[in-house]
XYZ file of C-alpha atoms in Angstrom:
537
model
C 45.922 19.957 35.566
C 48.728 22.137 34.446
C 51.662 21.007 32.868
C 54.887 21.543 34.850
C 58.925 21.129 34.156
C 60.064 18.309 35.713
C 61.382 19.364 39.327
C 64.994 18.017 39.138
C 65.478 19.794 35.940
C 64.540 23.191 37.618
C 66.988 21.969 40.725
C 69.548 21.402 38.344
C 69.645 24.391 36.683
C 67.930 26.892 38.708
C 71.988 28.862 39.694
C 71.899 29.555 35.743
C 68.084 31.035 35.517
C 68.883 34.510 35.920
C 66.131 37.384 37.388
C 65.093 39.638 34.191
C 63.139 42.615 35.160
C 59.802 42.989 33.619
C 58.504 45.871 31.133
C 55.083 46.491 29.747
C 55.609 49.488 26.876
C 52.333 50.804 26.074
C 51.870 53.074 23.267
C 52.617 56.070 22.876
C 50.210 58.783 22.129
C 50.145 60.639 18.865
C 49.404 64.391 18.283
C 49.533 65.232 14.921
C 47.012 66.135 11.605
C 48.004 63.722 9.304
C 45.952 60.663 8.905
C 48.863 58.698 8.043
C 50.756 59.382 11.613
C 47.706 57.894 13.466
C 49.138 54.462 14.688
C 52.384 55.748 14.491
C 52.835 55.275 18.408
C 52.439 51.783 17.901
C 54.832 51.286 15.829
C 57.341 53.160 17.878
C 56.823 51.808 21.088
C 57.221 48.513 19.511
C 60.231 49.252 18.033
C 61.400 50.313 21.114
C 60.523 46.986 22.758
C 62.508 45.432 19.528
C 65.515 47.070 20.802
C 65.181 46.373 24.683
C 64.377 42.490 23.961
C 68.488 42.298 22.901
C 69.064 42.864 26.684
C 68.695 39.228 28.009
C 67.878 40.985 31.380
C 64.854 42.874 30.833
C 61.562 40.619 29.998
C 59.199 42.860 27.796
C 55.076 41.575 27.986
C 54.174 40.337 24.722
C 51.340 42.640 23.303
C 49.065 39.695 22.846
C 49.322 39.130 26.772
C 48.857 42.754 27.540
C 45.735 43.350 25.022
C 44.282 40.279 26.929
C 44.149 41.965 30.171
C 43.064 45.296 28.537
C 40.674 43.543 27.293
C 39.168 41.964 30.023
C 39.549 44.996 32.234
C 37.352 46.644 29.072
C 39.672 49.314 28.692
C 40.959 50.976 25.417
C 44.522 51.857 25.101
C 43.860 55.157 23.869
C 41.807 56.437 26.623
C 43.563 55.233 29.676
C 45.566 57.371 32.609
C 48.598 56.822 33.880
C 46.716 54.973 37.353
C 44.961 52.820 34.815
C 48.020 52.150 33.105
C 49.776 51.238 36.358
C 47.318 49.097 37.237
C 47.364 47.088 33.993
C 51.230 46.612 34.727
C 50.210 45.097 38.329
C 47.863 42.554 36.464
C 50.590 41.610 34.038
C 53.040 41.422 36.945
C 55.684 43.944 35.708
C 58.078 45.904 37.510
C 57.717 49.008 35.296
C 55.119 50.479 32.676
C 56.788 52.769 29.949
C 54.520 55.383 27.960
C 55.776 57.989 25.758
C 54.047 60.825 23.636
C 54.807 61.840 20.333
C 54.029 65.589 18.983
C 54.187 66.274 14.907
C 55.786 69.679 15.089
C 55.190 70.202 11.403
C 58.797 68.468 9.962
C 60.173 66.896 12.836
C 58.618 65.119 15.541
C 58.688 65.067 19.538
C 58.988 61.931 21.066
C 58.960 62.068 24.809
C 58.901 58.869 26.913
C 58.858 57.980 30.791
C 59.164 54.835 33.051
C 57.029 54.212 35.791
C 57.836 51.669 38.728
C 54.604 50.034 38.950
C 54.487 49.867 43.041
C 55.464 53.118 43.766
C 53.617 55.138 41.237
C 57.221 56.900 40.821
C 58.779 57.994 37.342
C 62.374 56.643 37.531
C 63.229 57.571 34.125
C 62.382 60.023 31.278
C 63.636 61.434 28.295
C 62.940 63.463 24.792
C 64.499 63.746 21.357
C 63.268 65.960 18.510
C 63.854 63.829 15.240
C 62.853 63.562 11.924
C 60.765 60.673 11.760
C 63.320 58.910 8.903
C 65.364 58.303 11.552
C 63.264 55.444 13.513
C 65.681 52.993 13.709
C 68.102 55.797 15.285
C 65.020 56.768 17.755
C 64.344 53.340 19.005
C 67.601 52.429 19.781
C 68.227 56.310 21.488
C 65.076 55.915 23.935
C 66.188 51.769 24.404
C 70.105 52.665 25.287
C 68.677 55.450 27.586
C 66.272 53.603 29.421
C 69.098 50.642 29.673
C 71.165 53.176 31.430
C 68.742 54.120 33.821
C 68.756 50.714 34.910
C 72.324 50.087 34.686
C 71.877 47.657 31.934
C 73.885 47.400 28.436
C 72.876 48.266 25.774
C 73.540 45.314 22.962
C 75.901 46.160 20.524
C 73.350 46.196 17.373
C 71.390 48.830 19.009
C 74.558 50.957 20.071
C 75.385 50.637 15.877
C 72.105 51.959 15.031
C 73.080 55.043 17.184
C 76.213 55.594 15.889
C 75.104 55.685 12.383
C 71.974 57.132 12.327
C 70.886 56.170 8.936
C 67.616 57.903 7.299
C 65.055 55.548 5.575
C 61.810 55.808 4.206
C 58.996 57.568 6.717
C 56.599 53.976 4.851
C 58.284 51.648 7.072
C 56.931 53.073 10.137
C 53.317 53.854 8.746
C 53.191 49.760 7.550
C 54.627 48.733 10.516
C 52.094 50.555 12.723
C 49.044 50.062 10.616
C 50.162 46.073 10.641
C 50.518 46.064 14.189
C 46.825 48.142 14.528
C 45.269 45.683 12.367
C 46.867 42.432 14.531
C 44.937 44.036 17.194
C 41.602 43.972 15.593
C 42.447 40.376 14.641
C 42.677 41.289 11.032
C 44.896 39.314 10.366
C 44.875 39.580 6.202
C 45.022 43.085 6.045
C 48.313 43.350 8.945
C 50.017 41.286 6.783
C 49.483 42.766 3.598
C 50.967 46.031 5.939
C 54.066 44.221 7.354
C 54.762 43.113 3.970
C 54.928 46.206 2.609
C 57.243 47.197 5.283
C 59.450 44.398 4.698
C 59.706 45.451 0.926
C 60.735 48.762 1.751
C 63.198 47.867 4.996
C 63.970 44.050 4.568
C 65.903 44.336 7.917
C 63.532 46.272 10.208
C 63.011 43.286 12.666
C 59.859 44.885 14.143
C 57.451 44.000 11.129
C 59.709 40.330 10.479
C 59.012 39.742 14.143
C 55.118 40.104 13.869
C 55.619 38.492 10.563
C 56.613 35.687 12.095
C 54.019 35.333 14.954
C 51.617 35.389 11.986
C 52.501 33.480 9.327
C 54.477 30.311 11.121
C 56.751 28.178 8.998
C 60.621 27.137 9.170
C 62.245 25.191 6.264
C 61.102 21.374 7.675
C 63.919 19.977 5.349
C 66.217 17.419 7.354
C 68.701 14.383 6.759
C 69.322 11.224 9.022
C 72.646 11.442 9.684
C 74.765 8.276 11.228
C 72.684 7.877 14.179
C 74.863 8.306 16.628
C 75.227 12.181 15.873
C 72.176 14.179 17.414
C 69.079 14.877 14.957
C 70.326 18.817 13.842
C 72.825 21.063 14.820
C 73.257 21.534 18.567
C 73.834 25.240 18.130
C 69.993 25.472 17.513
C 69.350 24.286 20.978
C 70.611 27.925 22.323
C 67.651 29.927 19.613
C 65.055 27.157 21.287
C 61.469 28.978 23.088
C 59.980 26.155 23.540
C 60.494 22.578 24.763
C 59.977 19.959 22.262
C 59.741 16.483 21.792
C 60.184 14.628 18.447
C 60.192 11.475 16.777
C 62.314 10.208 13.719
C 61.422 6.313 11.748
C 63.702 6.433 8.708
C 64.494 3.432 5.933
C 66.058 2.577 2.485
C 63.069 1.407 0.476
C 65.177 -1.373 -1.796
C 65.826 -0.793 -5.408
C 66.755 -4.136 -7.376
C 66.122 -5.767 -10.569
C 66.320 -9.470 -9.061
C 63.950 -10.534 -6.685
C 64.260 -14.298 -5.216
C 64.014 -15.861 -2.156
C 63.018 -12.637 0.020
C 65.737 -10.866 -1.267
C 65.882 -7.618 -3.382
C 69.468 -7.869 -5.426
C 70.831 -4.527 -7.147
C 73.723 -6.023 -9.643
C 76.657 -3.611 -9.102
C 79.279 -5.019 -11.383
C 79.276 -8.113 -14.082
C 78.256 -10.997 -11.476
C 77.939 -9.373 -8.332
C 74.950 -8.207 -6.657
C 74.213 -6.382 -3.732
C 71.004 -5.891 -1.052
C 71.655 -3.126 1.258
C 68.803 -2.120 4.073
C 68.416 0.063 6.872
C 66.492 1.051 9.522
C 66.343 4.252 12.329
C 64.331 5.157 14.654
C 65.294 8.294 17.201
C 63.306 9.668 20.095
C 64.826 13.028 21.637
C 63.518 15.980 23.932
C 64.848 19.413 24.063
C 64.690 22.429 26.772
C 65.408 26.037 26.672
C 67.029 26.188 30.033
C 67.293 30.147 29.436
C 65.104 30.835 27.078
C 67.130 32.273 23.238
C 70.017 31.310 25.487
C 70.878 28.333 26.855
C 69.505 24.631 25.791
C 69.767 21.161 26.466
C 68.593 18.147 24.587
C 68.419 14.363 24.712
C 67.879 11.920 22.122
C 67.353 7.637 22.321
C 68.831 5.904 18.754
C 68.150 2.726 17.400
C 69.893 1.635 14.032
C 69.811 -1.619 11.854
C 71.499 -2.184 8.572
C 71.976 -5.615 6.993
C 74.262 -5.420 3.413
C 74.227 -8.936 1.729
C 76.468 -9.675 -1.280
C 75.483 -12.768 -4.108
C 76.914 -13.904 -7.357
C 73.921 -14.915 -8.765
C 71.315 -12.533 -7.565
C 69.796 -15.167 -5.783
C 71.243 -16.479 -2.909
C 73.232 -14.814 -0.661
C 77.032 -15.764 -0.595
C 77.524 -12.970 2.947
C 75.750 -10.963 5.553
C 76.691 -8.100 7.237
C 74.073 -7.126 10.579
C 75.246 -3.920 12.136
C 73.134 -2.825 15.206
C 73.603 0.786 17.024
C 71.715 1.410 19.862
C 72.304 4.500 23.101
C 71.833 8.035 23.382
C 73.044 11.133 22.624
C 73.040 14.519 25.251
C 73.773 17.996 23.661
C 73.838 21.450 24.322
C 73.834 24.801 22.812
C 74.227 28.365 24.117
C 73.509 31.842 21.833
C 75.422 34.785 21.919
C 72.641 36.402 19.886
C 73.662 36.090 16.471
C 75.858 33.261 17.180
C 75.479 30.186 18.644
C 77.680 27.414 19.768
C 76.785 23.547 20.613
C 77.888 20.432 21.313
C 77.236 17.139 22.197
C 78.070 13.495 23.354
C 76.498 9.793 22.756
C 77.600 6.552 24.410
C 76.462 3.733 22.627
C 76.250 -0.062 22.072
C 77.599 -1.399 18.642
C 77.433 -4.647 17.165
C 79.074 -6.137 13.979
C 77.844 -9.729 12.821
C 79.276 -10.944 9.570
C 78.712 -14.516 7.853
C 79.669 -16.260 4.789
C 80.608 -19.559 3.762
C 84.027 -19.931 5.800
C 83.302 -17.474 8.496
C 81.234 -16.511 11.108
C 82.722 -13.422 13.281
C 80.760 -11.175 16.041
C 82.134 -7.969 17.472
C 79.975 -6.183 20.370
C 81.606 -2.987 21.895
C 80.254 0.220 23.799
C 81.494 2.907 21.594
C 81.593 7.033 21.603
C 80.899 9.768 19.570
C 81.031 13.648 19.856
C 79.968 16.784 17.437
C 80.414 20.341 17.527
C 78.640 23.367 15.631
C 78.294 26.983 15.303
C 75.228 28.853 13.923
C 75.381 32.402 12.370
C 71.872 34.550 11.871
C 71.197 37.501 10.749
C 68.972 39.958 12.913
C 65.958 39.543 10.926
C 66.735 35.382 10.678
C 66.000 35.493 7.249
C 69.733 33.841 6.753
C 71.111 31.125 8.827
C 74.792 29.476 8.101
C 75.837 26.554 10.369
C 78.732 24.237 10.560
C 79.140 21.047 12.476
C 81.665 18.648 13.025
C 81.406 15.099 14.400
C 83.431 12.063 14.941
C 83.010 8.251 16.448
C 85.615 5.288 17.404
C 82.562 3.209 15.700
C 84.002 0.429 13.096
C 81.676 -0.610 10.176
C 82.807 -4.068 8.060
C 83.931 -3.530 4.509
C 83.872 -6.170 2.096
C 86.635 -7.208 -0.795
C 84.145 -7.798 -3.374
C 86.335 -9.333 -5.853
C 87.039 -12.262 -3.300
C 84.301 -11.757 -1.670
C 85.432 -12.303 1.779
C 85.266 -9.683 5.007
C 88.466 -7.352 4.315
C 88.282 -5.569 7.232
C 86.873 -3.310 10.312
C 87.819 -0.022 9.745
C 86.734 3.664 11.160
C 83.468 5.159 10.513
C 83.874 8.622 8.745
C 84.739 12.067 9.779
C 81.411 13.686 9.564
C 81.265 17.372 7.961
C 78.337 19.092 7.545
C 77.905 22.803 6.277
C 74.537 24.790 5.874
C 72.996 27.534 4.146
C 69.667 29.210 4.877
C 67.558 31.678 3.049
C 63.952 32.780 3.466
C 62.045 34.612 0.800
C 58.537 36.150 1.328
C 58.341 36.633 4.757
C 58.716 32.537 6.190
C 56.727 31.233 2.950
C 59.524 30.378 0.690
C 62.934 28.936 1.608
C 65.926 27.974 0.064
C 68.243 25.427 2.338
C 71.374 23.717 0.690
C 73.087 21.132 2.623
C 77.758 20.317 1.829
C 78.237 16.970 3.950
C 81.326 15.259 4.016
C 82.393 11.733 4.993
C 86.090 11.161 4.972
C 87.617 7.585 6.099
C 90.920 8.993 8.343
C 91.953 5.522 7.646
C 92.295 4.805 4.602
C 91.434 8.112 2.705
C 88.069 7.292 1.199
C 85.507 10.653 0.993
C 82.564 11.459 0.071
C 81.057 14.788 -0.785
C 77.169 15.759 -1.137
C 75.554 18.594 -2.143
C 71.694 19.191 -1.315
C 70.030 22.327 -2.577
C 66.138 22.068 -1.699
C 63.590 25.144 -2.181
C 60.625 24.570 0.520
C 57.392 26.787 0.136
C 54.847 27.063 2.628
C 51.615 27.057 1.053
C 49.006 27.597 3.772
C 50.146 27.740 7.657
C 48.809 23.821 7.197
C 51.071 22.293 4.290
C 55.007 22.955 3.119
C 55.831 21.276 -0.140
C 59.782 20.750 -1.007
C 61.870 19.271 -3.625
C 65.674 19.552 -4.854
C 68.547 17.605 -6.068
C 71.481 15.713 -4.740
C 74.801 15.516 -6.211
C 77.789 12.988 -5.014
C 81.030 12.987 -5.406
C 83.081 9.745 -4.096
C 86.741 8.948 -3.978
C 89.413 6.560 -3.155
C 93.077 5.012 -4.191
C 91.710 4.020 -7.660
C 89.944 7.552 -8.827
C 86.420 9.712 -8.472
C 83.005 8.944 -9.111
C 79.844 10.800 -9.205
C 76.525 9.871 -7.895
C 73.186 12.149 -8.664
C 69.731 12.475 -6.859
C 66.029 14.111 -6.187
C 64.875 15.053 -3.214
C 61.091 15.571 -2.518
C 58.989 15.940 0.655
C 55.915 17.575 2.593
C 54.636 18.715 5.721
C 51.467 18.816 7.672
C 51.496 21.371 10.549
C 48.982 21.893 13.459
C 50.740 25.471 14.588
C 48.025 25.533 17.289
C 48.891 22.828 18.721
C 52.659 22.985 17.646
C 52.562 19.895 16.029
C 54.680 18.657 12.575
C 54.410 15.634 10.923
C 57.478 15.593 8.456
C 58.154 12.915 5.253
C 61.047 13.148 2.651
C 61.197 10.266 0.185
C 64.458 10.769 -1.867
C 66.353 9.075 -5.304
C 69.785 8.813 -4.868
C 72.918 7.013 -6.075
C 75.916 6.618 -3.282
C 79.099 4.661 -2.826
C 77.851 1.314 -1.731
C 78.547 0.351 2.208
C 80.031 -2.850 1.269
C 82.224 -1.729 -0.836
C 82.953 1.783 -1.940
C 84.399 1.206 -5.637
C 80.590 1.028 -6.033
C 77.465 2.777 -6.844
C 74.488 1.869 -4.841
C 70.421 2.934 -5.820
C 68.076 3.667 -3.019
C 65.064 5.160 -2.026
C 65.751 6.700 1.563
C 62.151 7.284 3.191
C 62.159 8.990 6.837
C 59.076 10.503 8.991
C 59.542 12.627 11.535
C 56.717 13.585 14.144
C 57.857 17.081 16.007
C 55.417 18.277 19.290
C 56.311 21.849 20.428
C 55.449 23.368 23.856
C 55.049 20.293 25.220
C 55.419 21.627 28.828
C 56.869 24.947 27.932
C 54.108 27.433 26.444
């Protein structure tokens, strides 16, 4: 039985699903006598299809989908005629089949192409260009604007660029890119990319080879924090990059650090006669849908959070309790502008504040709100990502005078601030990911700054290992204080079944949440479980 999206979700959004026309680009023939042009017309017509993807109204067949139904039709690229061509488009359901030809005229080259409208047989569009083959990134994005125009498209503004400035690069990129691309086809998949590599060490930016790079060697830095749960799991900006549906699962805790343990309780002294025990538990279950795919997505995420600070003077028996309880859910959105993206979301939630001690007993229960905002910035090749989000809550959390040892006061959760950096090195293997949060209390002018720099290297397509460091700045009224950190973690990946199973087990030292003159030890621990393509392939 096949897997469908839910049918309200279509209804709901079916006025912003918008018609894309569909291209198959075979490729093109080459005529020349040097052995190193011979896949060239791979590469080309791929680079072409590079171009034309930045038009979010034209759909170009993925070559895996169109080698399957050469395959099975027992045909070889090569050798086919235009009717055979056409008649692969009508299997692959396509509007219109584009082949090309390209002539080595002993310096320069002649690339010809034409467009074919698959139910008519006619040729609706053609064009030529003599070029020197340097020039590829000027003669993919000349035969993708002039195509556009012949179907009264745009052309993006990245390919219009490459026009305008024509830059000449080195003749290697092309011959890697097209031998890479030749050997994906014979499902060689060592040797194509050993050839993309080589492409991407000559043109780091030529998105053709990082593209196939990517479809080969899967991995994305796995690295994550729990955040106050009422803010959604990541930035909602990634929602408008999102493919593929996908459904996750997040258990996080504070394993307890102490050097007193009686009576079921694990006390951390803070201070000369005070001792503290601070837990926590999360759990959040969310699901998120491309509603246009690299466009426009939506997500929703369930929350459930526990935390229970005690405070004793004699690191035995607890003196006051502190249960805090969040539980609701969280809906966000993001939309992409190619290289930018935008997001935002919204949670509605139940809070509840319980404190006790020896004169007092005091519940508050409210339904509280939150909202966030971000922006995400990548390059074309994605190798770097920047992101910014910004998030806020009415939520109240209990502080605690320590030196009386009585409930001070409710006051505001913090301003939440978080800034990211993104770099990957060797093609999606290695990646470097640094994390600025900030926390600042509008009411009474507390902060707190972190700084996480992590490295994350993908060792097989099967297992990422990651570590880095944590550094914390606090302040208040009464001065600054810094807090330090590890950071470790792994991940197990199924890509075949677009499955992640994610743990981070960190060391680090932060202003205590009963009261912030203090430092606090813990061991955070979280495990997330991440299912891709759940009903979207």
């Amino acid at each position: 039985m096949k897997r469908r999206i839910p049918i309200l979700l279509i209804f709901l959004f079916y006025p912003l699903i918008l018609e894309a026309v569909t291209i198959s680009i075979n490729d093109f023939t080459v005529s020349s006598p040097n052995p190193d042009y011979e896949f060239i017309g791979k590469g080309i017509s791929r680079m072409i299809a590079t171009e034309l993807k930045k038009n979010k109204s034209v759909n170009i067949v993925e070559r895996e989908k169109m080698n399957a139904v050469i395959e099975e039709q027992k045909l070889a690229l090569s050798g086919m005629t235009d009717d055979s061509m056409i008649s692969i488009g009508m299997l692959l359901s396509a509007n219109y089949i584009v082949m090309g030809e390209i002539i080595d005229m002993a310096g320069q080259m002649m690339f010809t192409s034409r467009m074919v409208d698959v139910n008519t047989g006619e040729v609706i569009w053609s064009d030529e260009l003599i070029e020197d083959l340097s020039s590829y990134d000027y003669i993919s994005a000349f035969f993708a604007s002039s195509l556009l125009e012949s179907l009264n498209e745009e052309t993006a503004e990245e390919t219009a660029l490459k026009m305008e400035e024509k830059v000449q690069k080195e003749v290697e990129t092309v011959i890697y890119v097209s031998m890479g691309i030749d050997a994906i086809d014979r499902n060689d998949t060592e040797q194509a990319v050993q050839a993309l590599e080589k492409a991407t060490e000559i043109d780091p930016e030529n998105e053709t080879a990082v593209y196939y790079l990517n479809k080969l060697i899967v991995g994305s830095p796995k690295f994550r924090i729990m955040t106050e749960p009422y803010f959604a799991y990541q930035n909602p900006a990634y929602l408008g990059k999102a493919e593929k549906d996908s459904l996750y699962l997040g258990l996080g805790s504070s394993i307890l650090l102490g050097g007193s343990r009686e009576r079921g309780y694990t006390w951390q002294e803070v201070d000369d006669g005070i001792y503290l025990e601070e837990m926590e538990m999360r759990a959040f279950l969310g699901y998120s849908l491309p509603v246009i795919k690299k466009k426009l997505g939506l997500g929703v995420q369930a929350f459930y959070s526990s935390s229970s600070p005690r405070t004793s003077l004699d690191g035995a028996f607890p003196v006051g309790n502190d249960w805090r309880t969040y539980y609701g859910g969280t809906l966000t959105l993001g939309y992409s502008f190619d290289s930018l993206s935008i997001g935002a979301g919204a949670s509605l939630f139940n809070e509840s504040n319980h404190w006790n001690d020896n004169e007092t007993d005091e519940k508050v229960q409210k339904l509280s709100f939150a909202a966030e905002t971000g922006l995400l910035w990548d390059s074309p090749a994605s190798r770097t990502v920047l992101g910014t989000r910004l998030g806020w809550s009415n939520a109240t959390r209990t502080t605690i005078d320590l030196d009386t040892l009585i409930e001070d006061y409710h006051r505001q959760v913090p301003l939440f601030w978080e800034n990211s950096f993104g770099y990957s090195f060797k093609n999606n293997k290695t990646f470097l990911s640094v994390l600025e949060i900030n926390d600042i209390y509008l009411d009474t002018g507390d902060w707190l700054i972190r700084l996480l720099p992590v490295m994350e290297h993908s060792f097989t397509p099967f297992f990422s290992l990651r570590g880095g460091l944590e550094g914390s700045v606090s302040g208040s009224e009464e001065g600054a204080q810094a807090g330090f950190g590890v950071i470790s973690g792994f991940t197990f990946s199924f890509p075949k079944r677009g499955f992640d199973i994610s743990v981070n087990l960190s060391f680090r030292v932060r202003p205590s949440k009963t009261d912030y003159r203090y430092l606090y030890d813990e061991l955070p621990l979280t495990t997330t479980f991440i299912k891709d393509g759940v009903f979207l392939k």
